[in-house]
Amino acid sequence: MITQAEYRSAVEGTLALFAKAHIAVTEEEAASIEVADFGLSNLREIGLQLLVYVNTPRVCAKEMALFPGQTCPEHMHPPVEGEPGKEETFRCRYGECHLFVYDPAYAERSPRIPASRAPYFTACREIVLRPGEQYTIYPGTLHWFTAGDEGAVVSEFSTTSRDETDIFTDPAIQRAPVVEG
């Protein structure tokens, strides 16, 4: 759970990162920014801020903002209702995004893994995305990502997003954010 003050601060920080990435946001979009602490109440370490532009039965487009060192926990997008699961392309707009995907050829664990939840991070192949660089994650691929020292803004282009069906390796994760009072 996050407090109202943490929520407001995260939205302000997200808007500042979007400005650094030269991403224009309407008032309506600013009001719809999602702040996810994944139920761990440690937003600055494990969390993510999202702005969804469109999510239809065929496509999804969103902006993701991460504060310096903030990490989106390890998860995968499983098959849903006969569909193969979400395929997503991450394109870095600002800062650095360190994306980790599962690949059995890579076993060395990253020092970027949040110490408080280390047992729940198993994907070890690191792809560093800088502005203008992108990477596609295919359905069913275990992955997680974290921001570099300046934070990061990443555009996501994907098939339909069904965030509520994501499977996290950490059993304590709660996908739906809870904001106090």
Short mmCIF file of C-alpha atoms in Angstrom, two decimals:
data_model
loop_
_atom_site.label_atom_id
_atom_site.label_comp_id
_atom_site.label_asym_id
_atom_site.label_seq_id
_atom_site.Cartn_x
_atom_site.Cartn_y
_atom_site.Cartn_z
CA MET A 1 0.00 0.00 0.00
CA ILE A 2 1.14 3.54 -0.68
CA THR A 3 0.01 6.75 0.95
CA GLN A 4 -1.72 9.61 -0.85
CA ALA A 5 1.47 11.67 -0.41
CA GLU A 6 3.61 8.90 -1.96
CA TYR A 7 1.13 8.61 -4.82
CA ARG A 8 1.17 12.37 -5.52
CA SER A 9 4.97 12.48 -5.31
CA ALA A 10 5.25 9.54 -7.72
CA VAL A 11 2.89 11.18 -10.22
CA GLU A 12 4.88 14.45 -10.03
CA GLY A 13 8.14 12.53 -10.50
CA THR A 14 6.65 10.64 -13.44
CA LEU A 15 5.56 13.87 -15.13
CA ALA A 16 9.08 15.26 -14.61
CA LEU A 17 10.60 12.17 -16.26
CA PHE A 18 8.13 12.42 -19.15
CA ALA A 19 9.15 16.07 -19.62
CA LYS A 20 12.84 15.03 -19.76
CA ALA A 21 11.87 12.51 -22.45
CA HIS A 22 9.93 15.24 -24.33
CA ILE A 23 6.66 13.34 -23.97
CA ALA A 24 3.66 15.64 -23.93
CA VAL A 25 0.89 14.57 -21.54
CA THR A 26 -2.64 15.97 -21.36
CA GLU A 27 -4.29 16.80 -18.04
CA GLU A 28 -6.59 13.80 -18.49
CA GLU A 29 -3.59 11.52 -19.08
CA ALA A 30 -1.75 12.94 -16.06
CA ALA A 31 -4.79 12.16 -13.92
CA SER A 32 -4.78 8.55 -15.16
CA ILE A 33 -1.18 7.69 -14.28
CA GLU A 34 -1.04 4.41 -12.37
CA VAL A 35 1.44 4.06 -9.52
CA ALA A 36 2.19 0.42 -8.73
CA ASP A 37 4.10 -0.63 -5.62
CA PHE A 38 3.14 -4.28 -6.20
CA GLY A 39 1.85 -4.53 -2.64
CA LEU A 40 5.35 -4.38 -1.15
CA SER A 41 5.11 -0.83 0.25
CA ASN A 42 8.60 0.00 -1.02
CA LEU A 43 7.81 2.03 -4.14
CA ARG A 44 11.23 3.58 -4.67
CA GLU A 45 12.88 0.15 -4.77
CA ILE A 46 10.20 -2.01 -6.40
CA GLY A 47 7.56 -0.17 -8.35
CA LEU A 48 6.49 1.26 -11.66
CA GLN A 49 4.51 4.23 -12.98
CA LEU A 50 2.33 3.71 -16.06
CA LEU A 51 0.36 5.79 -18.52
CA VAL A 52 -1.81 3.69 -20.85
CA TYR A 53 -2.67 5.41 -24.13
CA VAL A 54 -4.70 2.58 -25.63
CA ASN A 55 -5.49 -1.02 -24.76
CA THR A 56 -7.84 -2.74 -27.21
CA PRO A 57 -8.49 -6.41 -27.92
CA ARG A 58 -5.60 -6.23 -30.43
CA VAL A 59 -3.02 -3.64 -29.32
CA CYS A 60 -1.70 -1.70 -26.35
CA ALA A 61 0.56 1.37 -26.09
CA LYS A 62 1.83 2.82 -22.84
CA GLU A 63 4.61 4.84 -21.26
CA MET A 64 6.44 3.43 -18.27
CA ALA A 65 8.47 5.60 -15.90
CA LEU A 66 11.02 4.26 -13.45
CA PHE A 67 12.83 6.33 -10.86
CA PRO A 68 16.60 5.82 -10.42
CA GLY A 69 17.18 2.19 -9.43
CA GLN A 70 13.44 1.43 -9.31
CA THR A 71 12.62 -2.11 -10.45
CA CYS A 72 9.59 -3.77 -12.00
CA PRO A 73 9.60 -7.29 -10.51
CA GLU A 74 10.13 -10.49 -12.45
CA HIS A 75 7.06 -11.75 -14.26
CA MET A 76 5.74 -13.33 -17.43
CA HIS A 77 2.65 -12.90 -19.59
CA PRO A 78 0.89 -16.28 -19.84
CA PRO A 79 -1.54 -17.51 -22.48
CA VAL A 80 -5.06 -16.16 -21.84
CA GLU A 81 -8.32 -17.31 -23.42
CA GLY A 82 -6.60 -19.16 -26.26
CA GLU A 83 -4.22 -16.28 -26.99
CA PRO A 84 -0.46 -16.92 -26.66
CA GLY A 85 0.18 -14.19 -24.07
CA LYS A 86 1.38 -10.63 -24.48
CA GLU A 87 4.19 -9.81 -26.88
CA GLU A 88 5.76 -6.46 -26.05
CA THR A 89 8.41 -4.19 -27.49
CA PHE A 90 10.20 -1.85 -25.11
CA ARG A 91 11.70 1.32 -26.62
CA CYS A 92 13.81 3.49 -24.34
CA ARG A 93 12.99 7.20 -24.51
CA TYR A 94 15.08 8.57 -21.64
CA GLY A 95 17.82 7.29 -19.32
CA GLU A 96 18.80 3.64 -19.25
CA CYS A 97 16.58 0.60 -18.87
CA HIS A 98 18.28 -2.61 -17.79
CA LEU A 99 16.02 -5.39 -19.05
CA PHE A 100 16.62 -8.95 -17.90
CA VAL A 101 15.12 -11.91 -19.75
CA TYR A 102 15.27 -15.61 -19.01
CA ASP A 103 17.82 -17.44 -21.15
CA PRO A 104 19.23 -20.76 -19.90
CA ALA A 105 22.67 -19.81 -21.28
CA TYR A 106 22.92 -16.99 -18.72
CA ALA A 107 23.25 -17.89 -15.04
CA GLU A 108 25.27 -15.05 -13.45
CA ARG A 109 22.97 -13.01 -11.23
CA SER A 110 23.00 -9.25 -11.62
CA PRO A 111 24.08 -6.89 -8.83
CA ARG A 112 21.00 -4.84 -9.86
CA ILE A 113 18.67 -7.36 -8.22
CA PRO A 114 16.89 -5.69 -5.28
CA ALA A 115 18.43 -7.26 -2.17
CA SER A 116 15.13 -7.32 -0.29
CA ARG A 117 13.53 -9.67 -2.86
CA ALA A 118 16.61 -11.38 -4.36
CA PRO A 119 15.29 -14.99 -4.33
CA TYR A 120 12.52 -13.97 -6.73
CA PHE A 121 14.75 -12.73 -9.57
CA THR A 122 15.98 -15.52 -11.83
CA ALA A 123 16.22 -14.01 -15.34
CA CYS A 124 19.90 -13.17 -15.88
CA ARG A 125 20.42 -12.13 -19.52
CA GLU A 126 20.82 -8.35 -19.46
CA ILE A 127 19.85 -6.09 -22.33
CA VAL A 128 20.72 -2.43 -21.76
CA LEU A 129 18.41 -0.04 -23.58
CA ARG A 130 19.41 3.57 -24.14
CA PRO A 131 17.32 6.26 -25.89
CA GLY A 132 16.27 5.05 -29.33
CA GLU A 133 17.04 1.39 -28.62
CA GLN A 134 14.38 -1.29 -28.37
CA TYR A 135 13.87 -4.97 -27.61
CA THR A 136 10.94 -7.34 -28.14
CA ILE A 137 9.87 -9.73 -25.40
CA TYR A 138 7.93 -12.73 -26.67
CA PRO A 139 4.95 -14.35 -24.90
CA GLY A 140 5.79 -16.51 -21.91
CA THR A 141 9.28 -15.00 -21.42
CA LEU A 142 10.23 -14.44 -17.79
CA HIS A 143 11.59 -10.87 -17.47
CA TRP A 144 12.15 -7.90 -15.17
CA PHE A 145 13.61 -4.44 -15.62
CA THR A 146 15.18 -1.60 -13.68
CA ALA A 147 16.22 1.98 -14.30
CA GLY A 148 19.74 3.36 -14.38
CA ASP A 149 21.04 6.28 -12.31
CA GLU A 150 18.89 8.94 -14.06
CA GLY A 151 15.68 6.93 -14.07
CA ALA A 152 14.10 5.78 -17.31
CA VAL A 153 11.13 6.30 -19.57
CA VAL A 154 10.21 3.34 -21.74
CA SER A 155 7.47 3.15 -24.34
CA GLU A 156 5.76 -0.21 -24.55
CA PHE A 157 4.01 -1.36 -27.72
CA SER A 158 2.29 -4.70 -27.34
CA THR A 159 -0.57 -6.99 -28.03
CA THR A 160 -3.49 -6.65 -25.60
CA SER A 161 -2.34 -6.00 -22.05
CA ARG A 162 -3.97 -8.11 -19.36
CA ASP A 163 -1.83 -7.02 -16.43
CA GLU A 164 -4.13 -8.74 -13.96
CA THR A 165 -3.12 -12.14 -15.43
CA ASP A 166 0.66 -11.60 -15.19
CA ILE A 167 2.48 -14.31 -13.27
CA PHE A 168 5.11 -13.01 -10.81
CA THR A 169 7.88 -15.17 -9.36
CA ASP A 170 7.49 -13.39 -6.01
CA PRO A 171 4.36 -14.76 -4.30
CA ALA A 172 3.99 -11.56 -2.24
CA ILE A 173 3.32 -9.43 -5.34
CA GLN A 174 -0.11 -7.85 -5.70
CA ARG A 175 -0.55 -6.39 -9.18
CA ALA A 176 -3.44 -4.07 -8.42
CA PRO A 177 -2.19 -0.95 -6.61
CA VAL A 178 -3.76 0.08 -3.30
CA VAL A 179 -3.60 3.76 -2.36
CA GLU A 180 -4.36 4.65 1.26
CA GLY A 181 -7.63 6.46 1.98
#
